[in-house]
Amino acid sequence: MMKNSIKIGFLLLIIQIGMVVNAQTAFEQNAISIGVVVSDLEASTTFYKDVVGMLEVPGFNVTSEVAKKTGLTGGLPLQVTVLKLEDSPTATEWKLMSFKKEATHPKQQYIQDDTGMQYITIFPKDMKQAMARIKKYNVPTLGETPTKLPNGKTFILIQDPDGTFIELIGDL
């Protein structure tokens, strides 16, 4: 009786592990690629490379036919600039594209000012270097940042040229 209980318990454990592994592998990639429409592709690319410290990797173009067929646009082609935090196939992609027009909503002062994606969080290894880039390019920090968080990390809040908030959190 005891052997059967152990066998059943072991079998249930294997089933649970299989369910966890299956849940963790439901996607082909473990990163999200995020598409961001910006008003000025060159200014935003420069900001994310020079201020934030991202790397530009090969981008791509989407023809007007494909853009329309997939429902991405009403027939406008896309030039997509791809940026990453590191040159790795599994790193999140920050995909910038522009239709050369200003946003139709006002630039937010706080994250509660609009709906949708409002901010991203990046965890630099070297916050001194991140702060130096922010100062070099005269990017204003928001609130009373940099500030210390309860966990001892330093928090800095900035905005990209179109108003997306960027949290930088790391050791100083």
PDB file of C-alpha atoms in Angstrom:
ATOM      1  CA  MET A   1       0.000   0.000   0.000  1.00  0.00           C
ATOM      2  CA  MET A   2       2.827   2.376   0.930  1.00  0.00           C
ATOM      3  CA  LYS A   3       4.644   1.598  -2.370  1.00  0.00           C
ATOM      4  CA  ASN A   4       1.503   2.425  -4.357  1.00  0.00           C
ATOM      5  CA  SER A   5       1.098   5.734  -2.512  1.00  0.00           C
ATOM      6  CA  ILE A   6       4.711   6.636  -3.266  1.00  0.00           C
ATOM      7  CA  LYS A   7       4.275   5.672  -6.926  1.00  0.00           C
ATOM      8  CA  ILE A   8       1.086   7.737  -7.217  1.00  0.00           C
ATOM      9  CA  GLY A   9       2.735  10.694  -5.474  1.00  0.00           C
ATOM     10  CA  PHE A  10       5.757  10.428  -7.764  1.00  0.00           C
ATOM     11  CA  LEU A  11       3.491  10.226 -10.832  1.00  0.00           C
ATOM     12  CA  LEU A  12       1.565  13.332  -9.717  1.00  0.00           C
ATOM     13  CA  LEU A  13       4.852  15.195  -9.181  1.00  0.00           C
ATOM     14  CA  ILE A  14       6.008  14.305 -12.711  1.00  0.00           C
ATOM     15  CA  ILE A  15       2.674  15.492 -14.135  1.00  0.00           C
ATOM     16  CA  GLN A  16       2.958  18.791 -12.225  1.00  0.00           C
ATOM     17  CA  ILE A  17       6.518  19.351 -13.416  1.00  0.00           C
ATOM     18  CA  GLY A  18       5.406  18.606 -16.976  1.00  0.00           C
ATOM     19  CA  MET A  19       2.594  21.168 -16.666  1.00  0.00           C
ATOM     20  CA  VAL A  20       5.013  23.835 -15.376  1.00  0.00           C
ATOM     21  CA  VAL A  21       7.537  23.136 -18.131  1.00  0.00           C
ATOM     22  CA  ASN A  22       4.755  23.200 -20.729  1.00  0.00           C
ATOM     23  CA  ALA A  23       3.436  26.517 -19.360  1.00  0.00           C
ATOM     24  CA  GLN A  24       6.934  28.011 -19.530  1.00  0.00           C
ATOM     25  CA  THR A  25       7.398  26.973 -23.151  1.00  0.00           C
ATOM     26  CA  ALA A  26       4.113  28.153 -24.635  1.00  0.00           C
ATOM     27  CA  PHE A  27       5.969  30.784 -26.661  1.00  0.00           C
ATOM     28  CA  GLU A  28       8.738  30.479 -29.225  1.00  0.00           C
ATOM     29  CA  GLN A  29      10.575  33.465 -27.738  1.00  0.00           C
ATOM     30  CA  ASN A  30      10.909  34.558 -24.127  1.00  0.00           C
ATOM     31  CA  ALA A  31      10.996  38.278 -24.920  1.00  0.00           C
ATOM     32  CA  ILE A  32       8.412  40.739 -26.179  1.00  0.00           C
ATOM     33  CA  SER A  33       9.089  42.892 -29.241  1.00  0.00           C
ATOM     34  CA  ILE A  34       7.516  46.294 -28.690  1.00  0.00           C
ATOM     35  CA  GLY A  35       6.594  48.582 -31.582  1.00  0.00           C
ATOM     36  CA  VAL A  36       6.601  52.301 -30.843  1.00  0.00           C
ATOM     37  CA  VAL A  37       5.361  54.908 -33.307  1.00  0.00           C
ATOM     38  CA  VAL A  38       7.398  58.096 -32.855  1.00  0.00           C
ATOM     39  CA  SER A  39       7.097  61.539 -34.385  1.00  0.00           C
ATOM     40  CA  ASP A  40      10.779  61.784 -35.408  1.00  0.00           C
ATOM     41  CA  LEU A  41      12.587  58.493 -36.077  1.00  0.00           C
ATOM     42  CA  GLU A  42      16.063  60.020 -36.138  1.00  0.00           C
ATOM     43  CA  ALA A  43      15.599  61.984 -32.889  1.00  0.00           C
ATOM     44  CA  SER A  44      14.117  58.986 -31.080  1.00  0.00           C
ATOM     45  CA  THR A  45      16.811  56.608 -32.349  1.00  0.00           C
ATOM     46  CA  THR A  46      19.502  59.033 -31.197  1.00  0.00           C
ATOM     47  CA  PHE A  47      17.801  59.409 -27.794  1.00  0.00           C
ATOM     48  CA  TYR A  48      17.533  55.676 -27.161  1.00  0.00           C
ATOM     49  CA  LYS A  49      21.095  55.001 -28.340  1.00  0.00           C
ATOM     50  CA  ASP A  50      22.912  57.972 -26.825  1.00  0.00           C
ATOM     51  CA  VAL A  51      20.888  58.738 -23.682  1.00  0.00           C
ATOM     52  CA  VAL A  52      19.465  55.355 -22.693  1.00  0.00           C
ATOM     53  CA  GLY A  53      22.391  53.337 -24.059  1.00  0.00           C
ATOM     54  CA  MET A  54      20.552  50.898 -26.330  1.00  0.00           C
ATOM     55  CA  LEU A  55      22.208  49.182 -29.290  1.00  0.00           C
ATOM     56  CA  GLU A  56      20.880  49.418 -32.820  1.00  0.00           C
ATOM     57  CA  VAL A  57      20.571  46.051 -34.539  1.00  0.00           C
ATOM     58  CA  PRO A  58      19.429  45.400 -38.097  1.00  0.00           C
ATOM     59  CA  GLY A  59      15.963  46.768 -38.712  1.00  0.00           C
ATOM     60  CA  PHE A  60      13.563  45.984 -41.508  1.00  0.00           C
ATOM     61  CA  ASN A  61      11.058  47.466 -43.913  1.00  0.00           C
ATOM     62  CA  VAL A  62       7.426  46.507 -44.425  1.00  0.00           C
ATOM     63  CA  THR A  63       6.049  47.208 -47.882  1.00  0.00           C
ATOM     64  CA  SER A  64       2.771  49.050 -48.310  1.00  0.00           C
ATOM     65  CA  GLU A  65       1.151  45.857 -49.626  1.00  0.00           C
ATOM     66  CA  VAL A  66       2.200  43.779 -46.602  1.00  0.00           C
ATOM     67  CA  ALA A  67       1.347  46.586 -44.166  1.00  0.00           C
ATOM     68  CA  LYS A  68      -2.162  46.805 -45.604  1.00  0.00           C
ATOM     69  CA  LYS A  69      -2.698  43.040 -45.874  1.00  0.00           C
ATOM     70  CA  THR A  70      -1.655  42.459 -42.250  1.00  0.00           C
ATOM     71  CA  GLY A  71      -3.749  45.369 -40.978  1.00  0.00           C
ATOM     72  CA  LEU A  72      -0.768  47.303 -39.605  1.00  0.00           C
ATOM     73  CA  THR A  73      -1.530  50.367 -41.736  1.00  0.00           C
ATOM     74  CA  GLY A  74      -4.015  51.439 -44.348  1.00  0.00           C
ATOM     75  CA  GLY A  75      -1.325  50.952 -46.966  1.00  0.00           C
ATOM     76  CA  LEU A  76       1.571  53.058 -45.673  1.00  0.00           C
ATOM     77  CA  PRO A  77       4.976  51.333 -45.760  1.00  0.00           C
ATOM     78  CA  LEU A  78       7.068  51.046 -42.595  1.00  0.00           C
ATOM     79  CA  GLN A  79      10.763  51.504 -41.923  1.00  0.00           C
ATOM     80  CA  VAL A  80      11.485  49.870 -38.552  1.00  0.00           C
ATOM     81  CA  THR A  81      14.570  50.682 -36.509  1.00  0.00           C
ATOM     82  CA  VAL A  82      15.285  47.951 -33.951  1.00  0.00           C
ATOM     83  CA  LEU A  83      17.058  48.646 -30.670  1.00  0.00           C
ATOM     84  CA  LYS A  84      18.028  46.267 -27.857  1.00  0.00           C
ATOM     85  CA  LEU A  85      19.652  46.481 -24.449  1.00  0.00           C
ATOM     86  CA  GLU A  86      22.180  43.859 -25.562  1.00  0.00           C
ATOM     87  CA  ASP A  87      23.070  42.137 -28.817  1.00  0.00           C
ATOM     88  CA  SER A  88      21.394  38.841 -28.029  1.00  0.00           C
ATOM     89  CA  PRO A  89      18.748  36.906 -29.949  1.00  0.00           C
ATOM     90  CA  THR A  90      16.616  36.703 -26.790  1.00  0.00           C
ATOM     91  CA  ALA A  91      16.813  40.393 -25.840  1.00  0.00           C
ATOM     92  CA  THR A  92      13.627  42.449 -25.992  1.00  0.00           C
ATOM     93  CA  GLU A  93      13.301  44.473 -29.190  1.00  0.00           C
ATOM     94  CA  TRP A  94      12.301  48.144 -29.005  1.00  0.00           C
ATOM     95  CA  LYS A  95      11.061  48.745 -32.562  1.00  0.00           C
ATOM     96  CA  LEU A  96      10.765  52.393 -33.606  1.00  0.00           C
ATOM     97  CA  MET A  97       8.839  53.586 -36.649  1.00  0.00           C
ATOM     98  CA  SER A  98       7.552  56.964 -37.780  1.00  0.00           C
ATOM     99  CA  PHE A  99       4.883  58.315 -40.060  1.00  0.00           C
ATOM    100  CA  LYS A 100       6.377  61.823 -39.734  1.00  0.00           C
ATOM    101  CA  LYS A 101       3.496  63.325 -37.797  1.00  0.00           C
ATOM    102  CA  GLU A 102       3.019  64.644 -34.303  1.00  0.00           C
ATOM    103  CA  ALA A 103       1.025  62.718 -31.723  1.00  0.00           C
ATOM    104  CA  THR A 104      -2.670  63.533 -31.557  1.00  0.00           C
ATOM    105  CA  HIS A 105      -2.680  63.418 -27.751  1.00  0.00           C
ATOM    106  CA  PRO A 106      -0.894  65.886 -25.461  1.00  0.00           C
ATOM    107  CA  LYS A 107       2.497  64.993 -23.975  1.00  0.00           C
ATOM    108  CA  GLN A 108       1.884  63.494 -20.548  1.00  0.00           C
ATOM    109  CA  GLN A 109       3.238  65.056 -17.392  1.00  0.00           C
ATOM    110  CA  TYR A 110       2.471  61.975 -15.258  1.00  0.00           C
ATOM    111  CA  ILE A 111       1.730  58.332 -16.035  1.00  0.00           C
ATOM    112  CA  GLN A 112      -1.932  58.784 -15.043  1.00  0.00           C
ATOM    113  CA  ASP A 113      -2.482  61.369 -17.808  1.00  0.00           C
ATOM    114  CA  ASP A 114      -3.346  58.841 -20.535  1.00  0.00           C
ATOM    115  CA  THR A 115      -4.174  55.199 -21.087  1.00  0.00           C
ATOM    116  CA  GLY A 116      -2.116  52.537 -22.788  1.00  0.00           C
ATOM    117  CA  MET A 117       1.553  51.889 -22.372  1.00  0.00           C
ATOM    118  CA  GLN A 118       3.004  54.796 -20.429  1.00  0.00           C
ATOM    119  CA  TYR A 119       6.454  53.700 -19.304  1.00  0.00           C
ATOM    120  CA  ILE A 120       9.234  51.178 -19.555  1.00  0.00           C
ATOM    121  CA  THR A 121      11.681  50.150 -16.855  1.00  0.00           C
ATOM    122  CA  ILE A 122      15.347  49.561 -17.614  1.00  0.00           C
ATOM    123  CA  PHE A 123      17.891  48.230 -15.129  1.00  0.00           C
ATOM    124  CA  PRO A 124      21.369  49.590 -16.007  1.00  0.00           C
ATOM    125  CA  LYS A 125      24.395  47.903 -14.473  1.00  0.00           C
ATOM    126  CA  ASP A 126      26.149  51.286 -14.186  1.00  0.00           C
ATOM    127  CA  MET A 127      23.831  54.039 -12.947  1.00  0.00           C
ATOM    128  CA  LYS A 128      26.698  56.556 -12.821  1.00  0.00           C
ATOM    129  CA  GLN A 129      27.203  56.066 -16.544  1.00  0.00           C
ATOM    130  CA  ALA A 130      23.438  56.339 -17.159  1.00  0.00           C
ATOM    131  CA  MET A 131      23.307  59.583 -15.165  1.00  0.00           C
ATOM    132  CA  ALA A 132      26.317  60.946 -17.060  1.00  0.00           C
ATOM    133  CA  ARG A 133      24.574  60.330 -20.402  1.00  0.00           C
ATOM    134  CA  ILE A 134      21.400  62.020 -19.140  1.00  0.00           C
ATOM    135  CA  LYS A 135      23.391  65.088 -18.066  1.00  0.00           C
ATOM    136  CA  LYS A 136      25.520  65.129 -21.245  1.00  0.00           C
ATOM    137  CA  TYR A 137      22.394  65.351 -23.419  1.00  0.00           C
ATOM    138  CA  ASN A 138      20.573  67.752 -21.062  1.00  0.00           C
ATOM    139  CA  VAL A 139      17.642  65.388 -20.552  1.00  0.00           C
ATOM    140  CA  PRO A 140      15.598  66.590 -17.583  1.00  0.00           C
ATOM    141  CA  THR A 141      14.886  64.138 -14.804  1.00  0.00           C
ATOM    142  CA  LEU A 142      11.336  64.136 -13.486  1.00  0.00           C
ATOM    143  CA  GLY A 143      10.077  64.360  -9.935  1.00  0.00           C
ATOM    144  CA  GLU A 144      12.779  64.404  -7.309  1.00  0.00           C
ATOM    145  CA  THR A 145      14.991  61.969  -9.149  1.00  0.00           C
ATOM    146  CA  PRO A 146      17.502  60.510  -8.813  1.00  0.00           C
ATOM    147  CA  THR A 147      16.120  59.122  -5.581  1.00  0.00           C
ATOM    148  CA  LYS A 148      16.856  56.105  -3.388  1.00  0.00           C
ATOM    149  CA  LEU A 149      14.237  53.349  -3.297  1.00  0.00           C
ATOM    150  CA  PRO A 150      13.534  51.339  -0.117  1.00  0.00           C
ATOM    151  CA  ASN A 151      15.548  48.422  -1.564  1.00  0.00           C
ATOM    152  CA  GLY A 152      18.642  50.674  -1.838  1.00  0.00           C
ATOM    153  CA  LYS A 153      18.496  51.002  -5.636  1.00  0.00           C
ATOM    154  CA  THR A 154      18.608  54.402  -7.320  1.00  0.00           C
ATOM    155  CA  PHE A 155      15.572  55.473  -9.375  1.00  0.00           C
ATOM    156  CA  ILE A 156      15.644  58.019 -12.212  1.00  0.00           C
ATOM    157  CA  LEU A 157      12.636  59.032 -14.329  1.00  0.00           C
ATOM    158  CA  ILE A 158      13.012  60.649 -17.766  1.00  0.00           C
ATOM    159  CA  GLN A 159      10.882  60.963 -20.913  1.00  0.00           C
ATOM    160  CA  ASP A 160      11.747  60.223 -24.522  1.00  0.00           C
ATOM    161  CA  PRO A 161      11.133  62.895 -27.202  1.00  0.00           C
ATOM    162  CA  ASP A 162       7.480  61.796 -27.578  1.00  0.00           C
ATOM    163  CA  GLY A 163       6.750  61.584 -23.858  1.00  0.00           C
ATOM    164  CA  THR A 164       7.127  57.887 -23.061  1.00  0.00           C
ATOM    165  CA  PHE A 165       8.359  57.644 -19.480  1.00  0.00           C
ATOM    166  CA  ILE A 166      11.550  55.700 -18.839  1.00  0.00           C
ATOM    167  CA  GLU A 167      12.404  54.422 -15.377  1.00  0.00           C
ATOM    168  CA  LEU A 168      16.058  53.638 -14.794  1.00  0.00           C
ATOM    169  CA  ILE A 169      16.672  51.544 -11.678  1.00  0.00           C
ATOM    170  CA  GLY A 170      20.036  50.288 -10.458  1.00  0.00           C
ATOM    171  CA  ASP A 171      22.883  50.466  -7.984  1.00  0.00           C
ATOM    172  CA  LEU A 172      24.708  53.759  -7.731  1.00  0.00           C
TER     173      LEU A 172
END
